Amino acid sequence: MEKIRIFDTTLRDGEQSPGASMNLDEKIRLARQLERLNVDVIEAGFPSSSPGDFESVKRIAQEIQGPQIAGLSRTTPADIDRAWEALRFARSPLIHVFIATSDIHLQYKLRKSREEVLEEAGRAVAYARRYTPEVEFSAEDATRSDPEYLARVVEAAIEAGATIVNIPDTVGYIIPTEYGKLITFLRQKVKNIHKAILSVHCHNDLGMAVANSLAAVENGARQLECTVNGIGERAGNASLEEIVMALKTRRDFFSSYQVGVVTEQIYPASRLLSSITGIMVPPNKAIVGANAFAHEAGIHQDGVLKEKTTYEIMRPESVGIGQSTLVMGKHSGRHAFRERIKTLGYELSEAHLNQAFQRFKEVADKKKQVFDEDLEAIIADEILRIPDIYKLVNLNVVSGSVVVPTATVQIEIGGKVYQEAGFGDGPVDAAYKTISRITKTKSRLLKFSVNAITGGTDAQGEVMVILEEGGVRVTGQGAHTDIIMAAAKAYINGLNKLEYQKRIKGA
Ligand code: KIV
Ligand code: ZN
């Protein structure tokens, strides 16, 4: 069996998706989940792109022990030095150097000749190899490059010491059979190709990123670059869960390959990512969408009840869905709570456990049954927040068909409680206007969405907002059985994140 390496780039290419930026704590939390998922490589960021990216690559390199940690770098010595500075503490560091090879990029973006790029690629790889034995070289826009020239660049990169060569479909342009032929061509044409692992990195502009990745495997690629939920530039990257489950579910077809991913951690990874970024997974999304294992048509339901395999090609439990049926209620004790939290993959300090347990009891008092999704929302809402500058103390809203919606809000800022009352077009509007008056903030609300975390009228509501101020965009989340409370919490969470960003930038 040949190993297919799973190279996760959620924290680098994924984070380049509009609205997907994460702070340091969020990146570390996601990196820990990627470690539980057992991916082979975590691309933690692009160290020279910003001080924040540098810091997060460095922290992830220091804290994550399982997967190899990669950092992206352009071909300049300064970029490579910076990447190494961030990666040097990793158990197994990987410098990932890239330069474009298509004529379009050479002419309009780099303004360099083919010979110059060829020479620069080799020089950069050799420079990176002075630091570490593992260097990946990517030929950006490879699929729109002249294949003969691409082969020369790949050969030069391997000659200079690249241990992995990546052939990205940067703009999601290629068709699976064409990609397969390109990979085969490179394997035949590049004399030293056996000295490196062939990797692919596919974007989803034409909806073929996963199909292209699998076609590349059939033709010799042994590393696949992908992201959780398929997030990434524009239409995103190849989705990790789809690639992995295709290889596992169709083991009959892909019989000579194996992947090391712990598939039961797929759904928790997907949920964690969307709770951090606020980017919801569409219900019909393969593997992790809410409807991915839901059977609606009568004929299908009948078939599944008689024999699951009539309409199910995978078991939901195999991707970590379905264990959530264990229900907790107000009589559940601390011990059961602690055990459940552990099973969900969270390691909380004693103080955080107490805090979460207290909130769980409040929720359990209001709801008959508390599901795993509720517990995850409690943890995201109570524990995994950045340090709060604004804390909601009290919210009272009066609204109805004959009264003007009015909100009275108390917020603690720097140890002092401030109170205001205000009107609005509806209860949420009244609360938001009053909150922004107390906090003296001027953010724009770009998106507001409400989700019921589980079914029933007593379900917790999960509100997600996207706020923007001075060109900085953040997401805010809040969960509560009272939807207006959830909305206020989401807004204040967003304001706290904006304030946090301002402080980081000012620092
Ligand atoms: O899409 C792309 O070409 C990339 C490279 C930097 C690997 O993200
Ligand atoms: Zn990319």
PDB file of N, CA, C and O in Angstrom, residues 150-194:
ATOM      1  N   LEU A 150       7.694  23.811 -17.515  1.00  0.00           N
ATOM      2  CA  LEU A 150       7.377  23.364 -16.153  1.00  0.00           C
ATOM      3  C   LEU A 150       8.297  22.201 -15.757  1.00  0.00           C
ATOM      4  O   LEU A 150       8.846  22.167 -14.646  1.00  0.00           O
ATOM      5  N   ALA A 151       8.486  21.270 -16.700  1.00  0.00           N
ATOM      6  CA  ALA A 151       9.337  20.104 -16.418  1.00  0.00           C
ATOM      7  C   ALA A 151      10.773  20.556 -16.102  1.00  0.00           C
ATOM      8  O   ALA A 151      11.418  20.019 -15.185  1.00  0.00           O
ATOM      9  N   ARG A 152      11.243  21.568 -16.816  1.00  0.00           N
ATOM     10  CA  ARG A 152      12.618  22.054 -16.559  1.00  0.00           C
ATOM     11  C   ARG A 152      12.712  22.671 -15.160  1.00  0.00           C
ATOM     12  O   ARG A 152      13.686  22.467 -14.437  1.00  0.00           O
ATOM     13  N   VAL A 153      11.684  23.438 -14.783  1.00  0.00           N
ATOM     14  CA  VAL A 153      11.720  24.089 -13.464  1.00  0.00           C
ATOM     15  C   VAL A 153      11.667  23.018 -12.362  1.00  0.00           C
ATOM     16  O   VAL A 153      12.407  23.083 -11.378  1.00  0.00           O
ATOM     17  N   VAL A 154      10.783  22.033 -12.544  1.00  0.00           N
ATOM     18  CA  VAL A 154      10.647  20.971 -11.540  1.00  0.00           C
ATOM     19  C   VAL A 154      11.986  20.235 -11.392  1.00  0.00           C
ATOM     20  O   VAL A 154      12.467  19.975 -10.278  1.00  0.00           O
ATOM     21  N   GLU A 155      12.613  19.945 -12.526  1.00  0.00           N
ATOM     22  CA  GLU A 155      13.898  19.234 -12.488  1.00  0.00           C
ATOM     23  C   GLU A 155      14.960  20.063 -11.748  1.00  0.00           C
ATOM     24  O   GLU A 155      15.711  19.533 -10.919  1.00  0.00           O
ATOM     25  N   ALA A 156      14.953  21.381 -12.034  1.00  0.00           N
ATOM     26  CA  ALA A 156      15.947  22.254 -11.373  1.00  0.00           C
ATOM     27  C   ALA A 156      15.684  22.314  -9.870  1.00  0.00           C
ATOM     28  O   ALA A 156      16.622  22.324  -9.059  1.00  0.00           O
ATOM     29  N   ALA A 157      14.415  22.338  -9.493  1.00  0.00           N
ATOM     30  CA  ALA A 157      14.082  22.412  -8.059  1.00  0.00           C
ATOM     31  C   ALA A 157      14.543  21.133  -7.354  1.00  0.00           C
ATOM     32  O   ALA A 157      15.108  21.186  -6.251  1.00  0.00           O
ATOM     33  N   ILE A 158      14.314  19.988  -7.992  1.00  0.00           N
ATOM     34  CA  ILE A 158      14.737  18.709  -7.360  1.00  0.00           C
ATOM     35  C   ILE A 158      16.265  18.650  -7.307  1.00  0.00           C
ATOM     36  O   ILE A 158      16.862  18.248  -6.309  1.00  0.00           O
ATOM     37  N   GLU A 159      16.878  19.081  -8.386  1.00  0.00           N
ATOM     38  CA  GLU A 159      18.348  19.116  -8.442  1.00  0.00           C
ATOM     39  C   GLU A 159      18.914  19.949  -7.285  1.00  0.00           C
ATOM     40  O   GLU A 159      19.914  19.602  -6.661  1.00  0.00           O
ATOM     41  N   ALA A 160      18.191  21.043  -6.979  1.00  0.00           N
ATOM     42  CA  ALA A 160      18.662  21.945  -5.910  1.00  0.00           C
ATOM     43  C   ALA A 160      18.326  21.401  -4.525  1.00  0.00           C
ATOM     44  O   ALA A 160      18.716  21.970  -3.516  1.00  0.00           O
ATOM     45  N   GLY A 161      17.536  20.318  -4.461  1.00  0.00           N
ATOM     46  CA  GLY A 161      17.285  19.698  -3.150  1.00  0.00           C
ATOM     47  C   GLY A 161      15.828  19.628  -2.718  1.00  0.00           C
ATOM     48  O   GLY A 161      15.557  19.242  -1.573  1.00  0.00           O
ATOM     49  N   ALA A 162      14.881  19.988  -3.590  1.00  0.00           N
ATOM     50  CA  ALA A 162      13.470  19.899  -3.169  1.00  0.00           C
ATOM     51  C   ALA A 162      13.101  18.437  -2.937  1.00  0.00           C
ATOM     52  O   ALA A 162      13.393  17.571  -3.766  1.00  0.00           O
ATOM     53  N   THR A 163      12.446  18.178  -1.802  1.00  0.00           N
ATOM     54  CA  THR A 163      12.052  16.797  -1.498  1.00  0.00           C
ATOM     55  C   THR A 163      10.587  16.549  -1.872  1.00  0.00           C
ATOM     56  O   THR A 163      10.150  15.411  -1.938  1.00  0.00           O
ATOM     57  N   ILE A 164       9.851  17.652  -2.064  1.00  0.00           N
ATOM     58  CA  ILE A 164       8.457  17.559  -2.528  1.00  0.00           C
ATOM     59  C   ILE A 164       8.300  18.585  -3.640  1.00  0.00           C
ATOM     60  O   ILE A 164       8.747  19.733  -3.490  1.00  0.00           O
ATOM     61  N   VAL A 165       7.685  18.183  -4.750  1.00  0.00           N
ATOM     62  CA  VAL A 165       7.383  19.182  -5.785  1.00  0.00           C
ATOM     63  C   VAL A 165       5.879  19.212  -5.996  1.00  0.00           C
ATOM     64  O   VAL A 165       5.238  18.192  -6.204  1.00  0.00           O
ATOM     65  N   ASN A 166       5.355  20.424  -5.926  1.00  0.00           N
ATOM     66  CA  ASN A 166       3.908  20.612  -5.960  1.00  0.00           C
ATOM     67  C   ASN A 166       3.511  21.257  -7.292  1.00  0.00           C
ATOM     68  O   ASN A 166       4.166  22.192  -7.754  1.00  0.00           O
ATOM     69  N   ILE A 167       2.443  20.716  -7.879  1.00  0.00           N
ATOM     70  CA  ILE A 167       1.993  21.175  -9.208  1.00  0.00           C
ATOM     71  C   ILE A 167       0.601  21.789  -9.029  1.00  0.00           C
ATOM     72  O   ILE A 167      -0.426  21.124  -9.262  1.00  0.00           O
ATOM     73  N   PRO A 168       0.514  23.029  -8.580  1.00  0.00           N
ATOM     74  CA  PRO A 168      -0.801  23.573  -8.231  1.00  0.00           C
ATOM     75  C   PRO A 168      -1.663  23.936  -9.442  1.00  0.00           C
ATOM     76  O   PRO A 168      -1.163  24.414 -10.456  1.00  0.00           O
ATOM     77  N   ASP A 169      -2.956  23.685  -9.266  1.00  0.00           N
ATOM     78  CA  ASP A 169      -3.940  24.209 -10.219  1.00  0.00           C
ATOM     79  C   ASP A 169      -4.470  25.480  -9.554  1.00  0.00           C
ATOM     80  O   ASP A 169      -5.586  25.529  -9.022  1.00  0.00           O
ATOM     81  N   THR A 170      -3.653  26.512  -9.602  1.00  0.00           N
ATOM     82  CA  THR A 170      -3.871  27.731  -8.825  1.00  0.00           C
ATOM     83  C   THR A 170      -5.221  28.392  -9.099  1.00  0.00           C
ATOM     84  O   THR A 170      -5.845  28.946  -8.201  1.00  0.00           O
ATOM     85  N   VAL A 171      -5.647  28.349 -10.358  1.00  0.00           N
ATOM     86  CA  VAL A 171      -6.894  29.056 -10.692  1.00  0.00           C
ATOM     87  C   VAL A 171      -8.045  28.089 -10.975  1.00  0.00           C
ATOM     88  O   VAL A 171      -9.076  28.485 -11.533  1.00  0.00           O
ATOM     89  N   GLY A 172      -7.887  26.841 -10.603  1.00  0.00           N
ATOM     90  CA  GLY A 172      -8.970  25.858 -10.751  1.00  0.00           C
ATOM     91  C   GLY A 172      -9.407  25.692 -12.189  1.00  0.00           C
ATOM     92  O   GLY A 172     -10.605  25.652 -12.485  1.00  0.00           O
ATOM     93  N   TYR A 173      -8.448  25.528 -13.085  1.00  0.00           N
ATOM     94  CA  TYR A 173      -8.705  25.590 -14.524  1.00  0.00           C
ATOM     95  C   TYR A 173      -8.712  24.227 -15.201  1.00  0.00           C
ATOM     96  O   TYR A 173      -9.400  23.993 -16.180  1.00  0.00           O
ATOM     97  N   ILE A 174      -7.945  23.293 -14.627  1.00  0.00           N
ATOM     98  CA  ILE A 174      -7.701  22.040 -15.359  1.00  0.00           C
ATOM     99  C   ILE A 174      -8.861  21.044 -15.198  1.00  0.00           C
ATOM    100  O   ILE A 174      -9.697  21.174 -14.296  1.00  0.00           O
ATOM    101  N   ILE A 175      -8.905  20.063 -16.102  1.00  0.00           N
ATOM    102  CA  ILE A 175      -9.944  19.023 -16.122  1.00  0.00           C
ATOM    103  C   ILE A 175      -9.255  17.718 -15.665  1.00  0.00           C
ATOM    104  O   ILE A 175      -8.084  17.497 -16.003  1.00  0.00           O
ATOM    105  N   PRO A 176      -9.953  16.835 -14.928  1.00  0.00           N
ATOM    106  CA  PRO A 176      -9.260  15.666 -14.364  1.00  0.00           C
ATOM    107  C   PRO A 176      -8.385  14.864 -15.334  1.00  0.00           C
ATOM    108  O   PRO A 176      -7.224  14.569 -15.021  1.00  0.00           O
ATOM    109  N   THR A 177      -8.900  14.522 -16.528  1.00  0.00           N
ATOM    110  CA  THR A 177      -8.071  13.680 -17.426  1.00  0.00           C
ATOM    111  C   THR A 177      -6.813  14.436 -17.877  1.00  0.00           C
ATOM    112  O   THR A 177      -5.732  13.856 -18.007  1.00  0.00           O
ATOM    113  N   GLU A 178      -6.993  15.742 -18.063  1.00  0.00           N
ATOM    114  CA  GLU A 178      -5.865  16.580 -18.481  1.00  0.00           C
ATOM    115  C   GLU A 178      -4.789  16.627 -17.380  1.00  0.00           C
ATOM    116  O   GLU A 178      -3.589  16.552 -17.650  1.00  0.00           O
ATOM    117  N   TYR A 179      -5.271  16.720 -16.142  1.00  0.00           N
ATOM    118  CA  TYR A 179      -4.347  16.807 -14.997  1.00  0.00           C
ATOM    119  C   TYR A 179      -3.570  15.495 -14.873  1.00  0.00           C
ATOM    120  O   TYR A 179      -2.359  15.482 -14.661  1.00  0.00           O
ATOM    121  N   GLY A 180      -4.311  14.395 -15.028  1.00  0.00           N
ATOM    122  CA  GLY A 180      -3.680  13.080 -14.974  1.00  0.00           C
ATOM    123  C   GLY A 180      -2.558  13.000 -16.007  1.00  0.00           C
ATOM    124  O   GLY A 180      -1.449  12.523 -15.715  1.00  0.00           O
ATOM    125  N   LYS A 181      -2.843  13.498 -17.209  1.00  0.00           N
ATOM    126  CA  LYS A 181      -1.820  13.441 -18.272  1.00  0.00           C
ATOM    127  C   LYS A 181      -0.618  14.310 -17.925  1.00  0.00           C
ATOM    128  O   LYS A 181       0.528  13.946 -18.198  1.00  0.00           O
ATOM    129  N   LEU A 182      -0.889  15.472 -17.321  1.00  0.00           N
ATOM    130  CA  LEU A 182       0.222  16.369 -16.965  1.00  0.00           C
ATOM    131  C   LEU A 182       1.137  15.704 -15.915  1.00  0.00           C
ATOM    132  O   LEU A 182       2.371  15.753 -16.019  1.00  0.00           O
ATOM    133  N   ILE A 183       0.509  15.051 -14.937  1.00  0.00           N
ATOM    134  CA  ILE A 183       1.313  14.387 -13.894  1.00  0.00           C
ATOM    135  C   ILE A 183       2.134  13.253 -14.528  1.00  0.00           C
ATOM    136  O   ILE A 183       3.327  13.096 -14.258  1.00  0.00           O
ATOM    137  N   THR A 184       1.497  12.488 -15.405  1.00  0.00           N
ATOM    138  CA  THR A 184       2.212  11.391 -16.076  1.00  0.00           C
ATOM    139  C   THR A 184       3.361  11.955 -16.922  1.00  0.00           C
ATOM    140  O   THR A 184       4.485  11.422 -16.910  1.00  0.00           O
ATOM    141  N   PHE A 185       3.074  13.042 -17.640  1.00  0.00           N
ATOM    142  CA  PHE A 185       4.112  13.674 -18.475  1.00  0.00           C
ATOM    143  C   PHE A 185       5.324  14.054 -17.620  1.00  0.00           C
ATOM    144  O   PHE A 185       6.473  13.760 -17.972  1.00  0.00           O
ATOM    145  N   LEU A 186       5.050  14.670 -16.446  1.00  0.00           N
ATOM    146  CA  LEU A 186       6.168  15.108 -15.590  1.00  0.00           C
ATOM    147  C   LEU A 186       6.954  13.898 -15.075  1.00  0.00           C
ATOM    148  O   LEU A 186       8.177  13.932 -14.991  1.00  0.00           O
ATOM    149  N   ARG A 187       6.238  12.837 -14.765  1.00  0.00           N
ATOM    150  CA  ARG A 187       6.936  11.635 -14.264  1.00  0.00           C
ATOM    151  C   ARG A 187       7.841  11.035 -15.338  1.00  0.00           C
ATOM    152  O   ARG A 187       8.860  10.440 -15.034  1.00  0.00           O
ATOM    153  N   GLN A 188       7.414  11.196 -16.608  1.00  0.00           N
ATOM    154  CA  GLN A 188       8.250  10.635 -17.677  1.00  0.00           C
ATOM    155  C   GLN A 188       9.377  11.576 -18.076  1.00  0.00           C
ATOM    156  O   GLN A 188      10.473  11.167 -18.425  1.00  0.00           O
ATOM    157  N   LYS A 189       9.068  12.865 -18.025  1.00  0.00           N
ATOM    158  CA  LYS A 189       9.995  13.855 -18.597  1.00  0.00           C
ATOM    159  C   LYS A 189      11.118  14.260 -17.628  1.00  0.00           C
ATOM    160  O   LYS A 189      12.253  14.505 -18.036  1.00  0.00           O
ATOM    161  N   VAL A 190      10.758  14.386 -16.331  1.00  0.00           N
ATOM    162  CA  VAL A 190      11.727  14.919 -15.362  1.00  0.00           C
ATOM    163  C   VAL A 190      12.628  13.766 -14.879  1.00  0.00           C
ATOM    164  O   VAL A 190      12.169  12.837 -14.223  1.00  0.00           O
ATOM    165  N   LYS A 191      13.914  13.864 -15.217  1.00  0.00           N
ATOM    166  CA  LYS A 191      14.826  12.724 -14.990  1.00  0.00           C
ATOM    167  C   LYS A 191      14.951  12.343 -13.516  1.00  0.00           C
ATOM    168  O   LYS A 191      15.001  11.178 -13.175  1.00  0.00           O
ATOM    169  N   ASN A 192      14.973  13.377 -12.643  1.00  0.00           N
ATOM    170  CA  ASN A 192      15.208  13.086 -11.223  1.00  0.00           C
ATOM    171  C   ASN A 192      13.901  13.017 -10.413  1.00  0.00           C
ATOM    172  O   ASN A 192      13.928  13.106  -9.193  1.00  0.00           O
ATOM    173  N   ILE A 193      12.759  12.842 -11.086  1.00  0.00           N
ATOM    174  CA  ILE A 193      11.456  12.926 -10.397  1.00  0.00           C
ATOM    175  C   ILE A 193      11.327  11.912  -9.256  1.00  0.00           C
ATOM    176  O   ILE A 193      10.652  12.167  -8.256  1.00  0.00           O
ATOM    177  N   HIS A 194      11.997  10.751  -9.380  1.00  0.00           N
ATOM    178  CA  HIS A 194      11.914   9.712  -8.349  1.00  0.00           C
ATOM    179  C   HIS A 194      12.521  10.159  -7.018  1.00  0.00           C
ATOM    180  O   HIS A 194      12.311   9.525  -5.989  1.00  0.00           O
TER     181      HIS A 194
END
